[in-house]
Short mmCIF file of N, CA and C in Angstrom, two decimals:
data_model
loop_
_atom_site.label_atom_id
_atom_site.label_comp_id
_atom_site.label_asym_id
_atom_site.label_seq_id
_atom_site.Cartn_x
_atom_site.Cartn_y
_atom_site.Cartn_z
N UNK A 1 2.92 77.43 88.47
CA UNK A 1 3.82 76.74 87.32
C UNK A 1 3.62 78.09 86.25
N UNK A 2 4.80 77.44 85.10
CA UNK A 2 4.92 78.04 84.17
C UNK A 2 3.44 78.11 82.43
N UNK A 3 2.75 78.73 82.31
CA UNK A 3 1.85 78.85 81.55
C UNK A 3 3.37 78.42 79.76
N UNK A 4 2.27 77.60 79.15
CA UNK A 4 3.19 76.16 77.40
C UNK A 4 3.19 77.54 77.07
N UNK A 5 2.46 78.82 76.94
CA UNK A 5 2.74 78.72 75.08
C UNK A 5 2.15 80.85 75.89
N UNK A 6 2.66 81.09 74.30
CA UNK A 6 2.95 82.58 74.00
C UNK A 6 3.30 83.65 73.11
N UNK A 7 2.92 84.26 72.48
CA UNK A 7 3.19 84.73 72.11
C UNK A 7 4.68 85.47 71.23
N UNK A 8 5.27 85.77 69.59
CA UNK A 8 6.45 85.33 69.72
C UNK A 8 6.43 87.17 69.64
N UNK A 9 5.76 87.85 69.91
CA UNK A 9 5.74 89.22 70.36
C UNK A 9 5.81 89.41 71.82
N UNK A 10 5.76 88.98 72.41
CA UNK A 10 6.38 87.68 73.99
C UNK A 10 6.83 87.98 74.05
N UNK A 11 7.38 87.09 73.58
CA UNK A 11 9.27 86.53 73.41
C UNK A 11 10.25 87.74 73.22
N UNK A 12 9.71 88.92 72.02
CA UNK A 12 10.58 88.94 71.49
C UNK A 12 10.66 90.47 73.09
N UNK A 13 9.48 91.05 73.23
CA UNK A 13 10.18 92.24 74.39
C UNK A 13 10.27 91.60 75.59
N UNK A 14 10.15 90.16 76.44
CA UNK A 14 9.99 89.84 77.50
C UNK A 14 12.43 89.95 77.25
N UNK A 15 12.43 89.22 75.93
CA UNK A 15 14.09 88.78 76.14
C UNK A 15 14.58 89.66 75.51
N UNK A 16 14.29 91.03 75.21
CA UNK A 16 14.60 92.72 74.26
C UNK A 16 15.21 93.24 75.93
N UNK A 17 14.11 92.48 76.68
CA UNK A 17 14.08 93.86 78.46
C UNK A 17 15.70 92.92 79.43
N UNK A 18 15.56 91.55 79.20
CA UNK A 18 16.26 90.08 79.14
C UNK A 18 17.61 91.29 78.62
N UNK A 19 18.02 90.59 77.99
CA UNK A 19 19.32 91.36 76.94
C UNK A 19 20.20 92.44 77.33
N UNK A 20 18.32 93.51 77.66
CA UNK A 20 19.21 94.38 78.11
C UNK A 20 20.33 94.80 78.86
N UNK A 21 19.91 94.26 80.23
CA UNK A 21 19.95 94.68 81.32
C UNK A 21 21.11 93.00 81.53
N UNK A 22 20.79 92.13 81.19
CA UNK A 22 22.24 91.37 81.44
C UNK A 22 23.53 90.64 80.75
N UNK A 23 23.46 91.56 78.59
CA UNK A 23 23.74 91.50 77.57
C UNK A 23 23.61 89.32 76.77
N UNK A 24 24.00 89.85 76.26
CA UNK A 24 23.64 89.22 75.09
C UNK A 24 24.30 87.77 75.75
N UNK A 25 25.95 87.89 75.72
CA UNK A 25 26.36 86.33 76.31
C UNK A 25 26.38 85.90 77.47
N UNK A 26 25.73 86.31 77.94
CA UNK A 26 25.72 85.83 80.09
C UNK A 26 24.10 85.18 79.48
N UNK A 27 23.30 85.61 78.80
CA UNK A 27 21.99 85.63 78.94
C UNK A 27 21.65 84.33 77.81
N UNK A 28 20.44 83.07 79.01
CA UNK A 28 20.69 82.02 78.62
C UNK A 28 19.17 81.72 77.82
N UNK A 29 19.11 81.09 76.49
CA UNK A 29 17.91 80.67 75.68
C UNK A 29 16.87 79.95 76.71
N UNK A 30 17.57 79.29 78.15
CA UNK A 30 16.95 78.81 80.14
C UNK A 30 16.24 79.69 79.93
N UNK A 31 17.06 80.80 80.26
CA UNK A 31 16.59 82.21 81.79
C UNK A 31 15.38 83.00 81.19
N UNK A 32 15.31 82.72 78.95
CA UNK A 32 14.70 83.49 77.65
C UNK A 32 13.83 82.84 78.26
N UNK A 33 13.18 81.33 78.22
CA UNK A 33 12.36 80.91 78.27
C UNK A 33 11.42 80.88 80.31
N UNK A 34 12.14 81.56 80.65
CA UNK A 34 11.78 81.23 81.90
C UNK A 34 10.48 82.84 81.63
N UNK A 35 11.78 83.58 81.58
CA UNK A 35 10.96 85.18 81.34
C UNK A 35 9.54 85.21 81.03
N UNK A 36 8.97 84.15 79.79
CA UNK A 36 8.48 84.64 79.73
C UNK A 36 7.41 82.88 79.58
N UNK A 37 8.06 82.43 80.90
CA UNK A 37 6.63 81.94 81.22
C UNK A 37 6.61 80.02 80.59
N UNK A 38 7.55 80.04 79.41
CA UNK A 38 7.76 78.77 79.65
C UNK A 38 7.97 78.03 79.59
N UNK A 39 7.96 75.86 79.68
CA UNK A 39 8.86 74.90 79.91
C UNK A 39 9.50 75.32 79.43
N UNK A 40 10.93 74.48 79.44
CA UNK A 40 11.88 74.34 80.31
C UNK A 40 12.74 73.61 78.89
N UNK A 41 12.81 74.06 77.43
CA UNK A 41 12.60 74.44 75.99
C UNK A 41 12.20 74.51 74.69
N UNK A 42 10.51 74.85 75.83
CA UNK A 42 9.83 75.11 75.55
C UNK A 42 10.09 76.29 73.58
N UNK A 43 11.22 77.49 74.29
CA UNK A 43 11.51 78.41 73.24
C UNK A 43 11.61 77.75 71.84
N UNK A 44 12.81 76.71 71.95
CA UNK A 44 13.12 76.35 71.07
C UNK A 44 11.85 76.03 69.84
N UNK A 45 10.84 76.09 70.54
CA UNK A 45 9.67 76.32 69.70
C UNK A 45 8.76 77.19 68.82
N UNK A 46 10.44 77.81 69.19
CA UNK A 46 9.98 79.54 68.74
C UNK A 46 11.25 79.70 68.14
N UNK A 47 11.91 79.93 68.42
CA UNK A 47 13.07 80.68 67.65
C UNK A 47 14.09 79.01 68.17
N UNK A 48 14.99 79.03 66.85
CA UNK A 48 15.74 77.62 67.00
C UNK A 48 16.71 78.62 67.29
N UNK A 49 17.81 79.59 67.84
CA UNK A 49 18.53 79.87 68.56
C UNK A 49 18.82 80.52 68.97
N UNK A 50 20.12 81.46 70.06
CA UNK A 50 19.54 82.63 70.29
C UNK A 50 19.88 83.88 69.59
N UNK A 51 20.20 83.27 68.59
CA UNK A 51 21.29 84.43 67.91
C UNK A 51 20.23 85.07 66.60
N UNK A 52 19.21 83.62 66.48
CA UNK A 52 18.15 84.03 65.10
C UNK A 52 17.47 84.80 66.73
N UNK A 53 16.30 85.46 67.73
CA UNK A 53 15.72 85.54 68.33
C UNK A 53 16.81 86.70 68.62
N UNK A 54 17.93 87.13 68.98
CA UNK A 54 19.15 89.01 69.41
C UNK A 54 18.44 88.86 67.13
N UNK A 55 18.24 88.57 66.78
CA UNK A 55 18.46 89.48 65.48
C UNK A 55 16.65 89.48 65.36
N UNK A 56 15.78 88.59 65.68
CA UNK A 56 14.70 89.64 66.00
C UNK A 56 14.10 91.29 66.50
N UNK A 57 14.66 90.85 68.09
CA UNK A 57 14.97 91.24 69.00
C UNK A 57 15.49 92.23 68.35
N UNK A 58 16.49 92.81 67.79
CA UNK A 58 17.45 94.29 67.61
C UNK A 58 16.85 94.23 65.61
N UNK A 59 15.72 93.44 65.27
CA UNK A 59 14.51 94.10 64.36
C UNK A 59 13.39 94.42 64.32
N UNK A 60 12.94 94.27 66.31
CA UNK A 60 11.89 94.58 66.32
C UNK A 60 12.89 96.21 67.33
N UNK A 61 13.37 96.47 67.69
CA UNK A 61 13.79 97.96 68.20
C UNK A 61 14.14 98.58 67.12
N UNK A 62 14.47 98.42 66.37
CA UNK A 62 14.74 99.75 64.79
C UNK A 62 13.38 100.24 64.86
N UNK A 63 12.83 98.97 64.12
CA UNK A 63 11.54 99.65 63.64
C UNK A 63 10.52 99.78 64.07
N UNK A 64 11.55 99.64 65.66
CA UNK A 64 10.28 100.88 66.59
C UNK A 64 11.18 102.34 66.71
N UNK A 65 12.02 101.94 67.09
CA UNK A 65 13.05 103.68 67.06
C UNK A 65 12.00 104.38 65.25
N UNK A 66 13.08 103.76 64.10
CA UNK A 66 12.50 104.35 63.02
C UNK A 66 10.48 104.72 62.75
N UNK A 67 9.35 104.13 64.32
CA UNK A 67 8.36 104.44 64.23
C UNK A 67 8.07 106.04 64.38
N UNK A 68 8.91 105.16 66.09
CA UNK A 68 8.38 106.38 66.73
C UNK A 68 9.13 107.08 67.67
N UNK A 69 10.82 106.87 67.58
CA UNK A 69 11.18 108.40 67.42
C UNK A 69 12.22 109.19 66.62
N UNK A 70 12.85 108.45 65.98
CA UNK A 70 13.70 109.01 64.75
C UNK A 70 12.69 109.52 63.88
N UNK A 71 11.30 108.88 63.86
CA UNK A 71 10.42 109.71 62.73
C UNK A 71 9.63 111.24 62.94
N UNK A 72 10.11 111.68 64.28
CA UNK A 72 10.42 113.12 64.90
C UNK A 72 10.60 113.44 64.19
N UNK A 73 11.48 113.62 63.94
CA UNK A 73 13.50 113.71 62.64
C UNK A 73 12.28 114.95 61.20
N UNK A 74 11.53 114.63 61.45
CA UNK A 74 10.37 114.38 59.76
C UNK A 74 8.85 115.14 60.03
N UNK A 75 8.85 115.79 61.18
CA UNK A 75 7.66 115.62 61.37
C UNK A 75 8.14 117.16 61.14
N UNK A 76 7.88 117.49 59.40
CA UNK A 76 8.08 119.36 58.95
C UNK A 76 7.08 120.26 60.20
N UNK A 77 5.67 119.80 60.60
CA UNK A 77 5.32 120.62 61.10
C UNK A 77 5.86 121.39 62.50
N UNK A 78 6.94 120.83 62.42
CA UNK A 78 7.35 121.17 64.18
C UNK A 78 9.08 122.65 63.31
N UNK A 79 9.21 123.24 64.62
CA UNK A 79 10.30 123.63 64.14
C UNK A 79 11.77 122.27 64.43
N UNK A 80 12.57 122.91 63.26
CA UNK A 80 12.91 122.23 62.94
C UNK A 80 13.85 121.23 65.35
N UNK A 81 14.07 122.68 66.18
CA UNK A 81 14.70 123.15 67.49
C UNK A 81 13.76 122.62 67.85
N UNK A 82 12.35 121.95 68.20
CA UNK A 82 10.67 121.38 68.72
C UNK A 82 11.78 120.01 68.21
N UNK A 83 11.88 120.04 67.47
CA UNK A 83 11.61 118.21 66.78
C UNK A 83 13.09 117.65 67.90
N UNK A 84 14.16 118.27 67.24
CA UNK A 84 15.51 117.26 68.07
C UNK A 84 15.16 117.90 69.28
N UNK A 85 14.53 118.45 70.40
CA UNK A 85 14.59 118.08 71.92
C UNK A 85 13.64 117.29 71.88
N UNK A 86 12.13 117.58 71.15
CA UNK A 86 11.03 115.44 71.64
C UNK A 86 11.85 114.72 70.86
N UNK A 87 13.20 114.32 70.44
CA UNK A 87 13.29 113.61 69.65
C UNK A 87 14.89 113.27 70.92
N UNK A 88 15.38 113.81 71.16
CA UNK A 88 16.56 113.76 72.46
C UNK A 88 15.33 113.49 73.65
N UNK A 89 13.95 113.78 73.82
CA UNK A 89 13.49 113.67 75.26
C UNK A 89 12.87 112.17 75.43
N UNK A 90 12.58 111.51 74.38
CA UNK A 90 12.19 110.24 73.91
C UNK A 90 13.72 109.81 74.04
N UNK A 91 14.31 109.65 73.35
CA UNK A 91 15.55 109.03 74.09
C UNK A 91 16.18 108.65 75.14
N UNK A 92 16.15 110.04 75.76
CA UNK A 92 16.65 110.13 76.93
C UNK A 92 15.98 109.07 77.81
N UNK A 93 14.29 109.28 77.09
CA UNK A 93 14.51 108.32 78.79
C UNK A 93 13.85 106.61 78.37
N UNK A 94 13.99 106.79 77.13
CA UNK A 94 14.52 105.28 77.05
C UNK A 94 15.22 104.80 77.58
N UNK A 95 16.70 105.91 77.57
CA UNK A 95 18.15 104.72 78.26
C UNK A 95 17.99 105.09 79.14
N UNK A 96 17.59 106.23 80.38
CA UNK A 96 17.41 106.17 81.53
C UNK A 96 16.63 105.03 82.31
N UNK A 97 15.40 104.82 81.05
CA UNK A 97 14.22 104.29 82.33
C UNK A 97 14.27 102.61 82.58
N UNK A 98 15.17 102.24 81.88
CA UNK A 98 15.30 100.03 81.43
C UNK A 98 16.84 100.53 82.71
N UNK A 99 17.44 99.15 82.39
CA UNK A 99 18.76 99.63 82.35
C UNK A 99 18.70 98.65 81.43
N UNK A 100 20.54 98.75 81.35
CA UNK A 100 21.33 99.19 80.56
C UNK A 100 21.77 99.63 79.48
N UNK A 101 21.13 101.04 79.74
CA UNK A 101 20.78 102.49 78.37
C UNK A 101 20.55 101.65 77.32
N UNK A 102 21.52 102.09 75.92
CA UNK A 102 21.01 101.03 75.13
C UNK A 102 21.97 100.05 74.63
N UNK A 103 20.80 99.97 74.28
CA UNK A 103 20.79 98.21 73.79
C UNK A 103 21.52 97.92 72.58
N UNK A 104 21.02 98.67 71.63
CA UNK A 104 22.20 98.27 70.03
C UNK A 104 23.13 98.75 70.37
N UNK A 105 23.66 99.36 71.38
CA UNK A 105 25.30 100.05 71.65
C UNK A 105 25.69 99.13 72.63
N UNK A 106 25.57 98.40 73.07
CA UNK A 106 25.56 97.25 74.26
C UNK A 106 26.23 96.30 73.72
N UNK A 107 25.17 96.05 72.50
CA UNK A 107 24.83 95.44 71.49
C UNK A 107 25.74 94.88 70.61
N UNK A 108 26.18 96.63 69.66
CA UNK A 108 26.70 95.98 68.76
C UNK A 108 28.77 95.30 69.48
N UNK A 109 28.68 96.05 71.46
CA UNK A 109 29.98 96.54 71.64
C UNK A 109 30.46 94.82 72.24
N UNK A 110 29.63 94.77 72.23
CA UNK A 110 29.25 92.92 73.07
C UNK A 110 29.83 91.41 71.60
N UNK A 111 28.99 91.74 70.99
CA UNK A 111 29.83 91.10 69.51
C UNK A 111 30.04 91.25 68.42
N UNK A 112 30.01 92.81 67.59
CA UNK A 112 31.00 93.43 66.89
C UNK A 112 31.81 92.80 65.88
N UNK A 113 32.38 91.21 66.66
CA UNK A 113 34.09 90.23 66.25
C UNK A 113 34.15 89.45 66.53
N UNK A 114 32.43 88.94 66.95
CA UNK A 114 32.01 87.01 66.98
C UNK A 114 31.02 87.28 66.66
N UNK A 115 30.05 87.70 65.95
CA UNK A 115 28.60 87.65 65.78
C UNK A 115 27.94 88.64 64.69
N UNK A 116 29.27 88.24 63.52
CA UNK A 116 28.84 89.25 62.26
C UNK A 116 27.11 89.63 61.73
N UNK A 117 26.63 88.27 61.99
CA UNK A 117 25.03 88.48 61.17
C UNK A 117 24.61 89.48 61.92
N UNK A 118 24.62 90.42 63.69
CA UNK A 118 23.41 91.80 63.63
C UNK A 118 24.57 92.56 63.43
N UNK A 119 25.12 92.52 62.50
CA UNK A 119 25.91 94.16 61.55
C UNK A 119 25.10 94.90 61.14
N UNK A 120 24.34 93.90 60.54
CA UNK A 120 23.89 95.36 58.78
C UNK A 120 21.95 95.50 60.30
N UNK A 121 22.07 94.54 61.02
CA UNK A 121 21.14 95.29 61.62
C UNK A 121 21.64 96.02 62.40
N UNK A 122 22.29 96.64 62.77
CA UNK A 122 23.29 97.54 63.50
C UNK A 122 23.27 98.04 63.09
N UNK A 123 24.04 98.12 62.05
CA UNK A 123 24.63 99.64 60.99
C UNK A 123 23.23 100.14 60.89
N UNK A 124 22.68 99.81 60.85
CA UNK A 124 21.20 99.93 59.59
C UNK A 124 20.28 101.31 61.11
N UNK A 125 20.48 101.02 62.62
CA UNK A 125 20.34 102.05 63.82
C UNK A 125 21.04 102.51 63.58
N UNK A 126 22.14 103.24 63.63
CA UNK A 126 22.52 104.40 63.60
C UNK A 126 22.37 105.28 62.38
N UNK A 127 22.40 103.74 60.99
CA UNK A 127 22.34 105.07 59.90
C UNK A 127 21.02 105.29 60.48
N UNK A 128 19.94 105.14 60.70
CA UNK A 128 18.74 105.69 60.58
C UNK A 128 18.40 106.67 62.53
N UNK A 129 19.14 106.64 62.54
CA UNK A 129 19.66 107.58 63.30
C UNK A 129 20.34 108.75 63.37
N UNK A 130 21.55 108.41 62.23
CA UNK A 130 22.30 109.62 62.08
C UNK A 130 21.50 110.39 61.17
N UNK A 131 20.87 110.00 59.71
CA UNK A 131 19.74 110.21 59.12
C UNK A 131 18.95 111.45 59.36
N UNK A 132 18.01 111.09 60.91
CA UNK A 132 17.06 111.90 61.13
C UNK A 132 17.80 112.69 62.34
N UNK A 133 18.80 113.07 62.42
CA UNK A 133 19.40 114.09 62.79
C UNK A 133 19.76 114.96 62.48
N UNK A 134 20.93 114.53 60.91
CA UNK A 134 20.83 115.35 59.55
C UNK A 134 19.77 116.09 59.63
N UNK A 135 18.41 115.15 59.28
CA UNK A 135 17.89 115.87 59.14
C UNK A 135 17.26 117.08 59.85
N UNK A 136 17.41 117.28 60.67
CA UNK A 136 17.09 118.18 61.21
C UNK A 136 18.83 119.78 61.45
N UNK A 137 19.13 119.10 61.11
CA UNK A 137 20.43 120.06 61.38
C UNK A 137 20.34 120.49 60.03
N UNK A 138 20.12 119.98 59.36
CA UNK A 138 20.43 120.89 57.46
C UNK A 138 19.93 121.40 57.49
N UNK A 139 18.31 121.72 58.48
CA UNK A 139 17.83 123.62 58.57
C UNK A 139 18.79 125.11 59.09
N UNK A 140 20.05 124.56 59.32
CA UNK A 140 21.36 125.21 58.81
C UNK A 140 22.38 125.28 58.74
N UNK A 141 22.77 123.37 58.46
CA UNK A 141 23.73 122.81 58.27
C UNK A 141 23.85 122.89 56.89
N UNK A 142 25.19 122.99 56.20
CA UNK A 142 25.60 121.60 55.18
C UNK A 142 25.41 120.96 55.12
N UNK A 143 24.29 120.20 54.00
CA UNK A 143 24.29 118.14 54.52
C UNK A 143 25.65 117.95 54.84
N UNK A 144 26.54 117.57 54.05
CA UNK A 144 28.13 117.22 54.66
C UNK A 144 28.51 117.72 56.16
N UNK A 145 28.22 118.91 56.69
CA UNK A 145 28.47 119.60 58.51
C UNK A 145 27.32 119.24 58.97
N UNK A 146 26.30 118.04 58.33
CA UNK A 146 24.82 118.36 59.23
C UNK A 146 25.14 116.71 58.84
N UNK A 147 25.54 116.34 58.72
CA UNK A 147 26.15 115.01 59.40
C UNK A 147 27.44 114.78 59.92
N UNK A 148 27.80 115.64 60.07
CA UNK A 148 29.01 114.84 60.80
C UNK A 148 28.44 115.95 61.98
N UNK A 149 27.69 116.57 62.55
CA UNK A 149 27.71 117.00 63.72
C UNK A 149 26.34 115.97 64.18
N UNK A 150 25.38 114.96 63.75
CA UNK A 150 24.47 113.81 63.55
C UNK A 150 25.34 113.20 63.85
N UNK A 151 26.87 112.43 63.49
CA UNK A 151 27.49 111.43 64.39
C UNK A 151 28.21 111.75 65.35
N UNK A 152 28.85 113.20 65.40
CA UNK A 152 29.43 113.67 66.86
C UNK A 152 28.33 112.95 67.52
N UNK A 153 27.48 113.91 67.78
CA UNK A 153 25.98 113.86 68.40
C UNK A 153 25.53 112.38 69.23
N UNK A 154 25.72 111.66 67.83
CA UNK A 154 25.10 110.29 68.18
C UNK A 154 26.43 109.39 68.88
N UNK A 155 27.45 109.83 68.64
CA UNK A 155 29.06 109.39 69.98
C UNK A 155 29.23 109.96 70.99
N UNK A 156 27.79 111.17 71.28
CA UNK A 156 28.39 111.91 72.02
C UNK A 156 26.87 111.46 73.92
N UNK A 157 25.79 111.05 72.34
CA UNK A 157 24.62 110.35 73.08
C UNK A 157 25.33 108.68 73.92
N UNK A 158 26.47 107.91 72.71
CA UNK A 158 26.17 106.96 73.41
C UNK A 158 27.62 106.58 73.96
N UNK A 159 28.18 108.20 74.01
CA UNK A 159 29.09 107.77 75.12
C UNK A 159 29.06 108.08 76.46
N UNK A 160 27.65 108.52 77.23
CA UNK A 160 27.44 109.41 77.46
C UNK A 160 26.52 107.45 78.10
N UNK A 161 26.24 107.77 77.55
CA UNK A 161 24.99 106.14 77.94
C UNK A 161 26.28 105.00 78.60
N UNK A 162 27.09 105.13 78.00
CA UNK A 162 29.12 104.22 78.89
C UNK A 162 28.78 105.11 79.99
N UNK A 163 29.05 105.91 80.61
CA UNK A 163 29.05 106.80 81.53
C UNK A 163 28.21 106.68 82.43
N UNK A 164 26.89 107.14 82.45
CA UNK A 164 25.68 106.51 83.11
C UNK A 164 25.45 105.87 83.46
N UNK A 165 26.04 103.97 82.71
CA UNK A 165 26.18 103.08 83.52
C UNK A 165 27.57 103.04 84.32
N UNK A 166 28.48 103.71 84.16
CA UNK A 166 29.54 102.59 84.46
C UNK A 166 29.20 103.93 86.42
N UNK A 167 28.48 104.84 86.17
CA UNK A 167 28.67 105.81 87.13
C UNK A 167 27.59 106.21 88.04
N UNK A 168 25.90 105.31 87.22
CA UNK A 168 24.78 105.04 87.17
C UNK A 168 24.33 106.52 88.05
N UNK A 169 25.16 107.60 86.81
CA UNK A 169 24.41 108.45 87.37
C UNK A 169 24.22 109.01 85.46
N UNK A 170 22.33 109.23 85.33
CA UNK A 170 21.88 109.44 84.49
C UNK A 170 21.66 111.34 84.30
N UNK A 171 22.79 112.01 84.71
CA UNK A 171 22.88 113.13 84.89
C UNK A 171 24.24 112.81 82.92
N UNK A 172 24.68 112.38 82.90
CA UNK A 172 25.55 112.43 81.22
C UNK A 172 24.62 112.45 80.78
N UNK A 173 23.47 111.71 80.28
CA UNK A 173 22.83 111.19 79.21
C UNK A 173 21.62 112.82 79.13
N UNK A 174 21.31 113.10 79.70
CA UNK A 174 21.60 114.62 79.75
C UNK A 174 22.22 116.09 79.61
N UNK A 175 23.43 115.32 79.83
CA UNK A 175 23.69 116.96 80.12
C UNK A 175 24.39 116.59 77.80
N UNK A 176 24.41 115.51 77.65
CA UNK A 176 25.01 115.52 76.54
C UNK A 176 23.27 115.78 74.80
N UNK A 177 22.78 115.65 75.65
CA UNK A 177 21.73 116.14 75.08
C UNK A 177 21.24 117.79 75.22
N UNK A 178 22.28 118.43 76.29
CA UNK A 178 21.14 120.11 76.26
C UNK A 178 22.73 119.65 75.63
N UNK A 179 23.78 119.81 76.02
CA UNK A 179 25.20 119.80 74.72
C UNK A 179 24.93 120.03 72.96
N UNK A 180 23.91 118.84 72.82
CA UNK A 180 23.36 118.77 71.47
C UNK A 180 22.32 120.38 71.21
N UNK A 181 21.80 120.12 71.71
CA UNK A 181 20.51 120.95 71.92
C UNK A 181 20.92 123.17 72.55
N UNK A 182 21.57 123.37 72.95
CA UNK A 182 23.50 124.01 72.53
C UNK A 182 23.15 124.46 71.79
N UNK A 183 24.03 123.26 71.61
CA UNK A 183 24.98 123.68 69.40
C UNK A 183 24.46 124.48 69.04
N UNK A 184 22.99 123.73 68.39
CA UNK A 184 21.76 123.65 67.65
C UNK A 184 21.18 125.22 67.91
N UNK A 185 20.87 125.33 68.17
CA UNK A 185 20.56 127.32 69.06
C UNK A 185 20.75 128.21 68.88
N UNK A 186 22.84 127.20 69.17
CA UNK A 186 23.69 128.33 68.66
C UNK A 186 23.96 129.22 66.96
N UNK A 187 24.07 127.72 66.70
CA UNK A 187 23.83 127.27 64.81
C UNK A 187 22.73 128.12 64.39
N UNK A 188 21.28 128.37 64.81
CA UNK A 188 20.56 128.17 64.20
C UNK A 188 20.35 129.92 64.42
N UNK A 189 21.09 130.24 66.07
CA UNK A 189 20.50 131.79 65.88
C UNK A 189 21.41 133.06 64.48
N UNK A 190 22.52 131.81 64.27
CA UNK A 190 24.29 132.36 63.03
C UNK A 190 23.79 132.23 61.99
N UNK A 191 22.95 131.54 61.71
CA UNK A 191 21.84 130.92 60.44
C UNK A 191 21.09 132.25 60.44
N UNK A 192 20.33 132.97 61.46
CA UNK A 192 19.50 133.64 60.99
C UNK A 192 20.18 134.92 61.15
N UNK A 193 21.06 134.60 61.75
CA UNK A 193 21.71 136.44 61.39
C UNK A 193 22.56 136.85 59.66
N UNK A 194 22.88 135.59 59.40
CA UNK A 194 23.21 135.93 57.75
C UNK A 194 22.16 136.17 57.24
N UNK A 195 20.89 135.19 57.44
CA UNK A 195 19.69 135.08 56.55
C UNK A 195 19.21 137.20 56.37
N UNK A 196 18.85 137.49 57.50
CA UNK A 196 19.20 139.32 57.78
C UNK A 196 19.53 140.02 57.09
N UNK A 197 21.11 139.16 56.71
CA UNK A 197 22.26 140.41 56.94
C UNK A 197 21.87 140.06 54.99
N UNK A 198 21.95 138.76 54.44
CA UNK A 198 21.93 139.29 53.64
C UNK A 198 20.71 139.94 52.45
#
């Protein structure tokens, strides 16, 4: 018999898993309640709608990335290359470990035209990611070039995540991270050579 109580945080975590594997539109409030062990309809005591729950999931996930993944980019006691490697390893683990790769990318594609309320949080997440990478890349690129490379990198990883889902092959995501790392290593070496020559 299902339990009748759950914390809002427990519901958000369970909803994140379900939205990630099934998508936003295919997931019902009844399924979300069942996944949390709630009696039929009880989930509405916690969240007024699926949109409200999804918004909390997106906000929770953005905060998680800010504190646990993107924060790595600003750990200036490590070299830029170390930070890029570590940030890449964390995001790879998240994308490969669970079903659905990147929930933010999936929900953006699924809802961008039909649930505009999600747009600011989704855009904020991608802005955070670009800023984190640009901070690392600024060690050997101009601010404009660092931002361009950061956006290019996010596009490459998101595209690789989509291909990983289509072909059920995590190598797409691994190779995207390796490509970004190699490009940055090459740019770092060039910057060091230029410094030595001046």
